[in-house]
Coordinates of C-alpha atoms in Angstrom, one line a residue:
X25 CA 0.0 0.0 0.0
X26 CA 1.4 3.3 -1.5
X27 CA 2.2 6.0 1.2
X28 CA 2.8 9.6 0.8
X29 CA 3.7 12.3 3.2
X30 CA 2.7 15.2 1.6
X31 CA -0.1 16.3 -0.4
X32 CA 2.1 16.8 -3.4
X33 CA 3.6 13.3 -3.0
X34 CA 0.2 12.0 -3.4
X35 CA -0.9 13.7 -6.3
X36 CA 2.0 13.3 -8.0
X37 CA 1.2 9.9 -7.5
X38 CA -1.9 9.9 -8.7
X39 CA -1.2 11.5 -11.7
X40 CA 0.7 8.6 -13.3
X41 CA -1.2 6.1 -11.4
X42 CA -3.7 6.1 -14.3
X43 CA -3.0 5.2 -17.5
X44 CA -6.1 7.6 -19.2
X45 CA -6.3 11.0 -17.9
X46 CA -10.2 10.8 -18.7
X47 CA -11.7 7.5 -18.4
X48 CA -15.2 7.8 -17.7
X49 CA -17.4 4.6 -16.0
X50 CA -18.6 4.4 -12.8
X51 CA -17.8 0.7 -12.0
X52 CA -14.0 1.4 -11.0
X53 CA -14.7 4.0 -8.1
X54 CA -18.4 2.8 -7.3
X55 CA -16.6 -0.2 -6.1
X56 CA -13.8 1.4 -4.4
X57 CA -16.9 3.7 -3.0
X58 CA -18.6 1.3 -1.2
X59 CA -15.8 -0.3 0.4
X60 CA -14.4 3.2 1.7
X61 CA -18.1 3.8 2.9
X62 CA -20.0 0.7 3.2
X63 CA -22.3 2.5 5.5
X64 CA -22.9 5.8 3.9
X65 CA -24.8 8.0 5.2
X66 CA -25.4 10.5 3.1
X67 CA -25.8 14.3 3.3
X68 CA -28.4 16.3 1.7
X69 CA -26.6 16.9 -1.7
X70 CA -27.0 18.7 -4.5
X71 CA -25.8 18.1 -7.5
X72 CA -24.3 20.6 -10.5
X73 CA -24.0 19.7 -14.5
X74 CA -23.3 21.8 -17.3
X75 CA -21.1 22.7 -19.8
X76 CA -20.5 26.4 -18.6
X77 CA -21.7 28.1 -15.1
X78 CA -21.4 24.8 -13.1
X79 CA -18.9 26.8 -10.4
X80 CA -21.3 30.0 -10.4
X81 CA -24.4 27.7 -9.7
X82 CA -22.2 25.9 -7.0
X83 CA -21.2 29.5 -5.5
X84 CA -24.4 30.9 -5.4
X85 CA -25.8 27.3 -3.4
X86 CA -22.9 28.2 -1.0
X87 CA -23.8 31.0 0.2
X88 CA -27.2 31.2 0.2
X89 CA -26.6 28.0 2.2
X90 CA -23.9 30.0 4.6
X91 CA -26.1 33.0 4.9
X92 CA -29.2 30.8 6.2
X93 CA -26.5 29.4 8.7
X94 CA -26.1 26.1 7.8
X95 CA -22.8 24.0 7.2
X96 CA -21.7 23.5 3.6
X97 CA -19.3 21.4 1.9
X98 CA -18.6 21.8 -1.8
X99 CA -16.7 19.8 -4.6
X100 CA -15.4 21.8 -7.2
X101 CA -12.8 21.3 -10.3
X102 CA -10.6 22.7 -11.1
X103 CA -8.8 24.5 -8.4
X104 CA -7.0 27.9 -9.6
X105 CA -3.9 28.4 -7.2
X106 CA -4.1 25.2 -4.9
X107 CA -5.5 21.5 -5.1
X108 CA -7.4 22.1 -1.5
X109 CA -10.2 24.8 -3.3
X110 CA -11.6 21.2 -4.6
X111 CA -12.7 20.4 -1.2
X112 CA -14.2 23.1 1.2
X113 CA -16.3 23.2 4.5
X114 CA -18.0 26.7 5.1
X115 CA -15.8 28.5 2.6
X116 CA -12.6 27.2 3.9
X117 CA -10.7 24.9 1.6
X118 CA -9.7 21.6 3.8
X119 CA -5.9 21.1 5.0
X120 CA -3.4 19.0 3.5
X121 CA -4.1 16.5 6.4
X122 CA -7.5 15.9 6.0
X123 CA -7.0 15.6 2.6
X124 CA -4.0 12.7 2.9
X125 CA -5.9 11.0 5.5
X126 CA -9.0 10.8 3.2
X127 CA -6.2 9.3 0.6
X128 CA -4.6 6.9 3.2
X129 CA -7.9 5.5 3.6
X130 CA -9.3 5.0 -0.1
X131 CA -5.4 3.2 -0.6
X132 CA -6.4 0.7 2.2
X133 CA -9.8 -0.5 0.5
X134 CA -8.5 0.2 -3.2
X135 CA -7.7 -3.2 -3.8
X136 CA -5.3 -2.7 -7.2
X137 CA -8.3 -1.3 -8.9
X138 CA -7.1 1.6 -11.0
X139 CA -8.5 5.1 -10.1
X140 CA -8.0 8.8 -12.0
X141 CA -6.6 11.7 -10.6
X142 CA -10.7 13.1 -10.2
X143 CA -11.8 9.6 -9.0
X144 CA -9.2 10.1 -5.9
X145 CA -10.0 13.2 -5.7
X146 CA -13.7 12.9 -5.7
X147 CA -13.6 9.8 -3.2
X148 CA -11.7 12.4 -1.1
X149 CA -14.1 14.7 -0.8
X150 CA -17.0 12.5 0.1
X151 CA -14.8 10.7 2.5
X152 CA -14.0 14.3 4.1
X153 CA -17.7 15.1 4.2
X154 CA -19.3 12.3 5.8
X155 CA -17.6 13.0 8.4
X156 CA -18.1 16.8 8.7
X157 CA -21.5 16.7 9.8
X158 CA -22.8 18.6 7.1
X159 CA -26.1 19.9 6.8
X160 CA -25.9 19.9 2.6
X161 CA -23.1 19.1 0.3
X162 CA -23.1 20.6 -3.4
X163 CA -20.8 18.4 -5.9
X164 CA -19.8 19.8 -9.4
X165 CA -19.7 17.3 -11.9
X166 CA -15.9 17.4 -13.6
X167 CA -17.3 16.2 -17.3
X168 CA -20.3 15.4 -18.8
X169 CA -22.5 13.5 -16.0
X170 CA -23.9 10.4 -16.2
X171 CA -20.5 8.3 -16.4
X172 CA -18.7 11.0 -14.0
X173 CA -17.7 10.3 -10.8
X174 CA -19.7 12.5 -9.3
X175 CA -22.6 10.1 -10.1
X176 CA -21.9 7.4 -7.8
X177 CA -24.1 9.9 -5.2
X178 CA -27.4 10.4 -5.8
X179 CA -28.2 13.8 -5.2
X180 CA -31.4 15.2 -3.7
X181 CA -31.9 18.2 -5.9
X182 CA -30.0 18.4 -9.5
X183 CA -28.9 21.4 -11.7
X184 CA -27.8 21.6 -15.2
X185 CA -26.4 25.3 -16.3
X186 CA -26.2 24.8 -19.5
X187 CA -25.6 23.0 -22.7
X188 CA -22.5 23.5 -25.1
X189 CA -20.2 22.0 -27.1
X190 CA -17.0 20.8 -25.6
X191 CA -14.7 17.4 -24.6
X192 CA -17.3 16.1 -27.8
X193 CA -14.6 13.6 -28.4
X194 CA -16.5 11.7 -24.8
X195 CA -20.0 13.5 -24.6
X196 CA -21.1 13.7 -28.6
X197 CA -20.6 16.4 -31.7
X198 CA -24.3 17.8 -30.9
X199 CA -25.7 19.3 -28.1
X200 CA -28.6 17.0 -28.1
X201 CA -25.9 13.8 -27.0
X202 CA -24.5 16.0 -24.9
X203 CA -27.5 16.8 -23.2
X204 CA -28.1 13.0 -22.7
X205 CA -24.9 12.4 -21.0
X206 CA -25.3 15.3 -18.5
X207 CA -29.3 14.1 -17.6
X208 CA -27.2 11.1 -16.5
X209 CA -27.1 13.1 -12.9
X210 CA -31.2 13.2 -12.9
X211 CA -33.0 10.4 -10.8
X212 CA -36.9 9.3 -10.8
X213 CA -39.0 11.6 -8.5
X214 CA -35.7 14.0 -7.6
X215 CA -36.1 17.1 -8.8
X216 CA -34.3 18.0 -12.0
X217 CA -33.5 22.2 -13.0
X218 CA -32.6 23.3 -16.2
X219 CA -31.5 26.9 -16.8
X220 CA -30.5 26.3 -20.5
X221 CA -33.0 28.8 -22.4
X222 CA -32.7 26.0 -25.1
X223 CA -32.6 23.0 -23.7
X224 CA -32.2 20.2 -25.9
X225 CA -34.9 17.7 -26.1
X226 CA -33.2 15.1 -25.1
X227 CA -32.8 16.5 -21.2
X228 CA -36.7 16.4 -21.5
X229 CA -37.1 13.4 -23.2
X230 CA -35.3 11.3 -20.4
X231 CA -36.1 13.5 -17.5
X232 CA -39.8 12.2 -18.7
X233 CA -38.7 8.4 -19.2
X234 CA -37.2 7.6 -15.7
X235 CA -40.0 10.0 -14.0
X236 CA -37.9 12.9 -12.8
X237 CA -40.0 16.1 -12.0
X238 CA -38.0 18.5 -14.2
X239 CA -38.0 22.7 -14.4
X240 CA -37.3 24.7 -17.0
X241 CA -36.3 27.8 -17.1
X242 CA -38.4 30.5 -19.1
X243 CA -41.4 27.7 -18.1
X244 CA -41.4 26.3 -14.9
X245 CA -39.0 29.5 -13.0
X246 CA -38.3 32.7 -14.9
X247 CA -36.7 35.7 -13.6
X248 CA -37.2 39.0 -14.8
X249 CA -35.2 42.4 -14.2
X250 CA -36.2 45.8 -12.9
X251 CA -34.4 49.2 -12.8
X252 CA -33.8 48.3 -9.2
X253 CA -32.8 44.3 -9.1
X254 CA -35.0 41.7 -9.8
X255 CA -37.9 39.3 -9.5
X256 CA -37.7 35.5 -9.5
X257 CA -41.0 34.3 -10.1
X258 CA -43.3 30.6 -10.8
X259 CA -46.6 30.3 -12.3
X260 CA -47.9 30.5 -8.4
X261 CA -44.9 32.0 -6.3
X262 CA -42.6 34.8 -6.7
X263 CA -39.9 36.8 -5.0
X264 CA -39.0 40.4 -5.4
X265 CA -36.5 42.6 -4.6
X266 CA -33.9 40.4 -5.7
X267 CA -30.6 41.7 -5.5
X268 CA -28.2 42.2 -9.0
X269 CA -26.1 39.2 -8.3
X270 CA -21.9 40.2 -7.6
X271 CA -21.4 37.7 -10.1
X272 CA -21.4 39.5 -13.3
X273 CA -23.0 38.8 -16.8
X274 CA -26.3 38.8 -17.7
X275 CA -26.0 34.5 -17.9
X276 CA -25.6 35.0 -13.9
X277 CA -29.1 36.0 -13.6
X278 CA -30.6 32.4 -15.1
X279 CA -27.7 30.8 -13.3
X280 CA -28.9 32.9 -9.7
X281 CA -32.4 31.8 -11.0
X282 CA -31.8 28.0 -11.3
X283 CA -30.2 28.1 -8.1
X284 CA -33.8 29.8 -6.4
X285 CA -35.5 27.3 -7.7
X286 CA -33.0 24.6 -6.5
X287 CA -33.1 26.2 -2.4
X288 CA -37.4 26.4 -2.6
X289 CA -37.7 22.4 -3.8
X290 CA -34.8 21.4 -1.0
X291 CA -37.0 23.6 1.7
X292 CA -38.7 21.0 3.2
X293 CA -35.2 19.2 4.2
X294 CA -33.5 23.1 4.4
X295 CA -35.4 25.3 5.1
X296 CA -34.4 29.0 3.7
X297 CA -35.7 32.6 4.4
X298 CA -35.8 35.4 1.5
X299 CA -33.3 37.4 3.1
X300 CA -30.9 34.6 3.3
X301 CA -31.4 34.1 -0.4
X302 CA -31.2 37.5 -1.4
X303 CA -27.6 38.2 1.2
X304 CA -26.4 35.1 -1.3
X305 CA -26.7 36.6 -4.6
X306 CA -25.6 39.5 -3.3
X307 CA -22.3 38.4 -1.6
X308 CA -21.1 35.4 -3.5
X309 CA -17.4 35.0 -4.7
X310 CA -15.7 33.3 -7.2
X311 CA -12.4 33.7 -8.3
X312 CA -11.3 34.0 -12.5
X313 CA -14.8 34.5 -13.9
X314 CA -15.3 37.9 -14.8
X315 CA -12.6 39.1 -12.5
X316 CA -11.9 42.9 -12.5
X317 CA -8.6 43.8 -10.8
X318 CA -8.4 47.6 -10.3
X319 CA -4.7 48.7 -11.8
X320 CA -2.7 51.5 -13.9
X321 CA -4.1 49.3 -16.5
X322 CA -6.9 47.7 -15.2
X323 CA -7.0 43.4 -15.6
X324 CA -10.2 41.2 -16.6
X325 CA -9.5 37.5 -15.6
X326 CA -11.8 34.9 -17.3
X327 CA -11.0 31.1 -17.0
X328 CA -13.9 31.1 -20.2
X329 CA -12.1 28.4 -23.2
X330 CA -15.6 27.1 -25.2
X331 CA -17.3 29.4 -27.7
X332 CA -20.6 29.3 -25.4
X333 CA -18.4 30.6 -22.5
X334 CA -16.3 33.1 -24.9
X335 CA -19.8 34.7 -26.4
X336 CA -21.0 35.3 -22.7
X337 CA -17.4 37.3 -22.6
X338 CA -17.8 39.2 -25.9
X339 CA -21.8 39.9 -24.3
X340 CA -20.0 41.2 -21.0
X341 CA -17.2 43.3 -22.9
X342 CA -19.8 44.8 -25.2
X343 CA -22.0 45.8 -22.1
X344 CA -19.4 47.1 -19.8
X345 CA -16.2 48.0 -21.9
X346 CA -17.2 49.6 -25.3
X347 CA -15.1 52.3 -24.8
X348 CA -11.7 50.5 -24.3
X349 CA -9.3 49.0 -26.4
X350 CA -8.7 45.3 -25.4
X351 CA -5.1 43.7 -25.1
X352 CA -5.9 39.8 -25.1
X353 CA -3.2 37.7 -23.2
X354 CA -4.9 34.5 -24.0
X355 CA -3.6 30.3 -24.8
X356 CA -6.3 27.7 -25.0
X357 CA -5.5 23.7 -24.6
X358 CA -4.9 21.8 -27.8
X359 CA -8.3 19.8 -27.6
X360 CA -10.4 23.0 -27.1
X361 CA -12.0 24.7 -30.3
X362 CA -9.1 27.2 -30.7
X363 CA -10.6 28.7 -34.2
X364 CA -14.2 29.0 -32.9
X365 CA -13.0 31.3 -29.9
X366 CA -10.4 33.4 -31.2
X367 CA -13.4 34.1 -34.5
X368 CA -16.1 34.9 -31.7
X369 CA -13.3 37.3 -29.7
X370 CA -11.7 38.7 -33.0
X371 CA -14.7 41.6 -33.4
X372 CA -13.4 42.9 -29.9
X373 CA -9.5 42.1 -29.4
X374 CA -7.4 45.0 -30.2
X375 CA -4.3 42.8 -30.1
X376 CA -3.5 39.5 -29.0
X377 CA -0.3 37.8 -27.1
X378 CA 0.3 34.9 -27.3
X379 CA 1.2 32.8 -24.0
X380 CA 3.2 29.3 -23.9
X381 CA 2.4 27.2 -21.1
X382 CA 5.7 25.2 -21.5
X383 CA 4.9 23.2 -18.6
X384 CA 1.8 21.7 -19.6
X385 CA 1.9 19.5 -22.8
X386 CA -1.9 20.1 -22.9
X387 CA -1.4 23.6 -24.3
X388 CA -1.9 24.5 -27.9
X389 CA 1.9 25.3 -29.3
X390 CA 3.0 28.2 -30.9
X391 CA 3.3 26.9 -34.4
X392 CA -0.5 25.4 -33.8
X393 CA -1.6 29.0 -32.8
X394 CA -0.2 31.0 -35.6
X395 CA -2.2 28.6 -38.4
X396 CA -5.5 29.2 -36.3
X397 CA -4.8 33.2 -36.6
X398 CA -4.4 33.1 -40.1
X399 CA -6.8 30.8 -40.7
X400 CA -9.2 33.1 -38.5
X401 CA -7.2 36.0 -40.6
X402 CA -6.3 37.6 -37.7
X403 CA -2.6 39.7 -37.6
X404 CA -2.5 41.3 -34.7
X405 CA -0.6 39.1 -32.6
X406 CA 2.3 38.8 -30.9
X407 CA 3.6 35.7 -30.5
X408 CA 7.5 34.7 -28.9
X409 CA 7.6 35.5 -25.2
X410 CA 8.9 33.1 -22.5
X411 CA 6.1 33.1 -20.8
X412 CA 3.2 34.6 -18.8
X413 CA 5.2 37.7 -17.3
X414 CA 6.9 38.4 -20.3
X415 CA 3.4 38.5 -22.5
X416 CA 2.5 40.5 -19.4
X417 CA 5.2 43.6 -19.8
X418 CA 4.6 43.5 -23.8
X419 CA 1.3 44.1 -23.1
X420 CA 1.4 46.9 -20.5
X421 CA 4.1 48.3 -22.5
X422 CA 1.7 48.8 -25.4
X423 CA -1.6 49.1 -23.8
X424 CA -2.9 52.9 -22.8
X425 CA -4.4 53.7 -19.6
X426 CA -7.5 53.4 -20.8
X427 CA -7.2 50.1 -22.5
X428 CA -8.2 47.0 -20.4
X429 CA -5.8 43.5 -20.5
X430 CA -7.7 41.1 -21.2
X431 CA -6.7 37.5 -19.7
X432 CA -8.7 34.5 -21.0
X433 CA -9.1 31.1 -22.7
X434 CA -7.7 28.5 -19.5
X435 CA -8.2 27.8 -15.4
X436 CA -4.3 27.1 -16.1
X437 CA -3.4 30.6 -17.7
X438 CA -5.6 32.4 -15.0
X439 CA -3.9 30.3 -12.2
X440 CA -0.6 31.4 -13.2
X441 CA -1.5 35.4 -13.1
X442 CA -2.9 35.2 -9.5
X443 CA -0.1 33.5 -8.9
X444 CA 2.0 35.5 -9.5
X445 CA 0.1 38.9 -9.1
X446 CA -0.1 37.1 -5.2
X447 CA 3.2 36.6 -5.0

């Protein structure tokens, strides 16, 4: 049995422990599962799908959830600038010791069988919080949903943000296979909320088949603005007075509304007031998504890197930054669809620089980038630096004070500038 004395050790570990770095099923780490917790028991749980706005739905759970008092844990992927923002109680990612000892113990019942890097992980996290005595726990899904980890739970309440193309080479080419995989996550009589505006019909069609009471958004729950916040309303309930939520976008309002709908059909197991609901939107957090950082130049971090997250970007920077010119430092992973985000940012992107993750051997090279800008006929680009801080200074150097850097496309690339803008 494999023994580590620091977090890194393990995950370092764990990353060459499997031989795929994506290999979805659930029989692996159901099995492991139930020997690690042969007598679950089970908090209230709710569960979060989607191709974008999984996090934000997550975030706005927590603290709603926080501001009504209770104790929350949350399951999230990635992490920006440490591994323990996967797994937090109350707000507070969980220490490197509750984390090994949560390992230690999933080792001892692993039996040879082969886990991923997210299977431990995920284990990890349930391990940590049956044991927390919890009053909910909120798990994003990492991919798709029905064969994801995350599925071995069977949640009490389940979300899906919304439906895009992306990882198609595992979920499908169309957003109606896509769909499918993530209605994986719904269960019969467990109530199922969609805040897609166009949901495929495939969500419906098997929320229908296995029984599962689903709501749709612009249907069943509909929110609808006012000069002075908002209303989130059903055909016989509403509430007012709603608070513009402190994330920002306009896709944060259907993401704030899904998650309304999520605390009223869990409030006979939790119950929730209005104000604690409306302090939620209000105060929630979450790092890299629409992240203004007040500077000499001022900084907009987005970990956005599909074109259904990128549009909801280009929306944002038309709303709120018409007036400035826009300096994109940007890179995108190879197996993202490079040409159909740099065409949807190209209207808006003053100049581009381009940043080499040399570290990472997931990210797009150099040579790979410079045939998707001409493809996209796009020549304003600088391409060459060493790395993140060097793109950085080139920028800077160039931009005006009334330009805005723009920094985009990856979790990795926006980990690496609070990184080391925290430094």
């Amino acid at each position: 049995m494999k023994h580590f004395d620091t977090l890194e050790g393990w995950l370092r570990w764990q990353e060459g422990l499997h031989p795929q770095t994506i290999d979805l099923g659930l029989e692996r780490v159901q099995s492991v599962f139930r020997s690690l917790q042969p007598d679950y028991n089970k908090p209230p749980t709710i569960t979060v799908a989607g191709t974008n706005g999984k996090g934000s739905c997550v975030a706005f759970l927590e603290f709603i959830y926080r501001a009504q008092g209770y104790r929350v844990g949350t399951y999230t992927s990635p992490h920006i600038l440490s591994y323990n923002e996967r797994i937090k109680i109350n707000g507070n990612p969980v220490s490197d010791d509750l984390i090994c000892s949560a390992f230690e113990r999933i080792e001892s019942v692993r039996e040879g069988i082969s886990l991923s890097y997210f299977e431990f992980g995920t284990l990890a996290a349930l391990d940590i919080f049956s044991r927390a005595n919890l009053d909910v726990q909120l798990l994003e899904v990492g991919l798709g949903g029905r064969l994801d980890a995350v599925n071995i739970v069977d949640p009490d309440v389940s979300i899906i943000s919304s439906i895009g193309i992306d990882h198609a080479d595992w979920l499908g080419e169309t957003r109606e296979l896509i769909g499918r995989e993530k209605a994986g996550i719904f269960r019969k009589q467990v109530p199922a909320i969609i805040s897609d505006p166009e949901s495929p019909d495939s969500i419906y069609d098997y929320a229908n088949e296995i029984e599962a009471p689903a709501f749709f958004i612009g249907c069943d729950f509909a929110y609808r603005k006012q000069p002075k916040g908002w209303i989130w309303y059903t055909p016989d309930r509403q509430i007012e007075e709603l608070p513009e939520p402190n994330l920002k976008g306009e896709h944060q309002y259907r993401n704030a509304a899904a998650v309304v709908m999520a605390v009223t059909q869990m409030s006979s197991r939790l119950p929730i007031s209005v104000d604690s609901i409306r302090q939620g939107i209000e105060s929630v957090e979450l790092t890299g998504r629409f992240q203004f950082i007040h500077d000499e130049i001022p900084v907009l971090l987005d970990v956005g890197h599909n074109p259904q997250a990128v549009q909801t970007l280009v929306d944002y920077l038309s709303d709120n930054f018409s007036d400035k010119r826009i300096h994109a430092v940007f890179t995108m992973m190879k197996d993202k669809d490079i040409p159909g985000v740099i065409s949807i940012m190209k209207p808006l992107v003053h100049q581009w620089y381009f940043v080499p993750l040399k570290d990472n051997p997931r990210c797009a090279s150099e040579a790979m980038m410079q045939d998707y800008f001409e493809q996209c006929k796009i020549t304003g680009v600088d391409f060459g630096f060493s790395g993140l801080q060097d793109a950085l200074d080139s920028a800077k150097t160039k931009a005006g004070k009334n330009d805005l850097l723009l920094v985009f496309g990856s979790f990795f690339l926006v980990s690496e500038y609070l990184g080391i803008c925290t430094k």
